[in-house]
Amino acid sequence: MKKYFDFGSISVISITFLLFVIALFTQGITHDLLLEAGVLLVSIKLILMAYKTAVFYENIIQELKKLNDCLNKKT
């Protein structure tokens, strides 16, 4: 999992979550808390999309290597 989540991604999630918890205790359940929750969800969604993209590209690279090996064996 560390292969796909770099330090920046983990720090963004942790800082956003920390700010969300701070907003929860300082403001209570208000409209601003919903905005904080939206920011948290958007940042997590972007990082998860980056993770899925990294896994997808890793699979493509493996398939291309297999094709390259097959082509090299036939020639």
mmCIF file of C-alpha atoms in Angstrom:
data_model
loop_
_atom_site.group_PDB
_atom_site.id
_atom_site.type_symbol
_atom_site.label_atom_id
_atom_site.label_comp_id
_atom_site.label_asym_id
_atom_site.label_seq_id
_atom_site.Cartn_x
_atom_site.Cartn_y
_atom_site.Cartn_z
ATOM 1 C CA MET A 1 0.000 0.000 0.000
ATOM 2 C CA LYS A 2 2.926 2.357 0.626
ATOM 3 C CA LYS A 3 3.818 1.809 -2.998
ATOM 4 C CA TYR A 4 0.790 3.812 -4.160
ATOM 5 C CA PHE A 5 0.247 6.229 -1.266
ATOM 6 C CA ASP A 6 3.084 8.681 -1.027
ATOM 7 C CA PHE A 7 3.871 10.966 1.894
ATOM 8 C CA GLY A 8 1.933 13.831 0.318
ATOM 9 C CA SER A 9 -1.281 11.834 0.001
ATOM 10 C CA ILE A 10 -1.130 10.553 3.548
ATOM 11 C CA SER A 11 -0.333 14.015 4.910
ATOM 12 C CA VAL A 12 -3.248 15.593 2.994
ATOM 13 C CA ILE A 13 -5.661 13.011 4.385
ATOM 14 C CA SER A 14 -4.362 13.378 7.938
ATOM 15 C CA ILE A 15 -4.312 17.190 7.926
ATOM 16 C CA THR A 16 -7.794 17.376 6.411
ATOM 17 C CA PHE A 17 -9.102 14.847 8.936
ATOM 18 C CA LEU A 18 -7.465 16.764 11.783
ATOM 19 C CA LEU A 19 -9.069 20.018 10.622
ATOM 20 C CA PHE A 20 -12.401 18.214 10.330
ATOM 21 C CA VAL A 21 -12.157 16.960 13.926
ATOM 22 C CA ILE A 22 -11.155 20.410 15.169
ATOM 23 C CA ALA A 23 -14.104 21.965 13.341
ATOM 24 C CA LEU A 24 -16.396 19.335 14.849
ATOM 25 C CA PHE A 25 -15.414 20.262 18.409
ATOM 26 C CA THR A 26 -15.224 24.035 17.919
ATOM 27 C CA GLN A 27 -18.293 24.666 15.780
ATOM 28 C CA GLY A 28 -20.558 21.756 16.565
ATOM 29 C CA ILE A 29 -22.921 20.454 13.913
ATOM 30 C CA THR A 30 -23.459 23.517 11.726
ATOM 31 C CA HIS A 31 -23.365 24.406 8.061
ATOM 32 C CA ASP A 32 -19.608 25.022 8.260
ATOM 33 C CA LEU A 33 -19.096 21.475 9.490
ATOM 34 C CA LEU A 34 -20.835 20.187 6.381
ATOM 35 C CA LEU A 35 -18.401 22.208 4.276
ATOM 36 C CA GLU A 36 -15.482 20.680 6.182
ATOM 37 C CA ALA A 37 -16.919 17.210 5.607
ATOM 38 C CA GLY A 38 -17.226 17.988 1.903
ATOM 39 C CA VAL A 39 -13.588 19.044 1.736
ATOM 40 C CA LEU A 40 -12.561 15.862 3.542
ATOM 41 C CA LEU A 41 -14.539 13.673 1.162
ATOM 42 C CA VAL A 42 -13.228 15.440 -1.929
ATOM 43 C CA SER A 43 -9.603 15.114 -0.853
ATOM 44 C CA ILE A 44 -10.044 11.426 -0.021
ATOM 45 C CA LYS A 45 -11.827 10.833 -3.340
ATOM 46 C CA LEU A 46 -9.011 12.483 -5.306
ATOM 47 C CA ILE A 47 -6.375 10.421 -3.536
ATOM 48 C CA LEU A 48 -8.345 7.205 -4.089
ATOM 49 C CA MET A 49 -8.669 8.071 -7.785
ATOM 50 C CA ALA A 50 -4.908 8.562 -7.950
ATOM 51 C CA TYR A 51 -4.460 5.171 -6.278
ATOM 52 C CA LYS A 52 -6.752 3.451 -8.781
ATOM 53 C CA THR A 53 -4.926 5.126 -11.641
ATOM 54 C CA ALA A 54 -1.564 3.944 -10.323
ATOM 55 C CA VAL A 55 -2.836 0.363 -10.021
ATOM 56 C CA PHE A 56 -4.339 0.546 -13.510
ATOM 57 C CA TYR A 57 -1.092 1.784 -15.057
ATOM 58 C CA GLU A 58 0.880 -0.881 -13.230
ATOM 59 C CA ASN A 59 -1.386 -3.531 -14.779
ATOM 60 C CA ILE A 60 -0.966 -1.991 -18.225
ATOM 61 C CA ILE A 61 2.824 -2.002 -17.859
ATOM 62 C CA GLN A 62 2.773 -5.666 -16.873
ATOM 63 C CA GLU A 63 0.621 -6.549 -19.881
ATOM 64 C CA LEU A 64 2.899 -4.594 -22.207
ATOM 65 C CA LYS A 65 5.922 -6.421 -20.826
ATOM 66 C CA LYS A 66 4.188 -9.755 -21.468
ATOM 67 C CA LEU A 67 3.403 -8.717 -25.048
ATOM 68 C CA ASN A 68 6.961 -7.539 -25.575
ATOM 69 C CA ASP A 69 8.312 -10.856 -24.281
ATOM 70 C CA CYS A 70 5.996 -12.798 -26.590
ATOM 71 C CA LEU A 71 7.040 -10.728 -29.573
ATOM 72 C CA ASN A 72 10.723 -11.119 -28.765
ATOM 73 C CA LYS A 73 10.387 -14.897 -28.454
ATOM 74 C CA LYS A 74 8.767 -15.233 -31.897
ATOM 75 C CA THR A 75 11.492 -13.340 -33.731
#
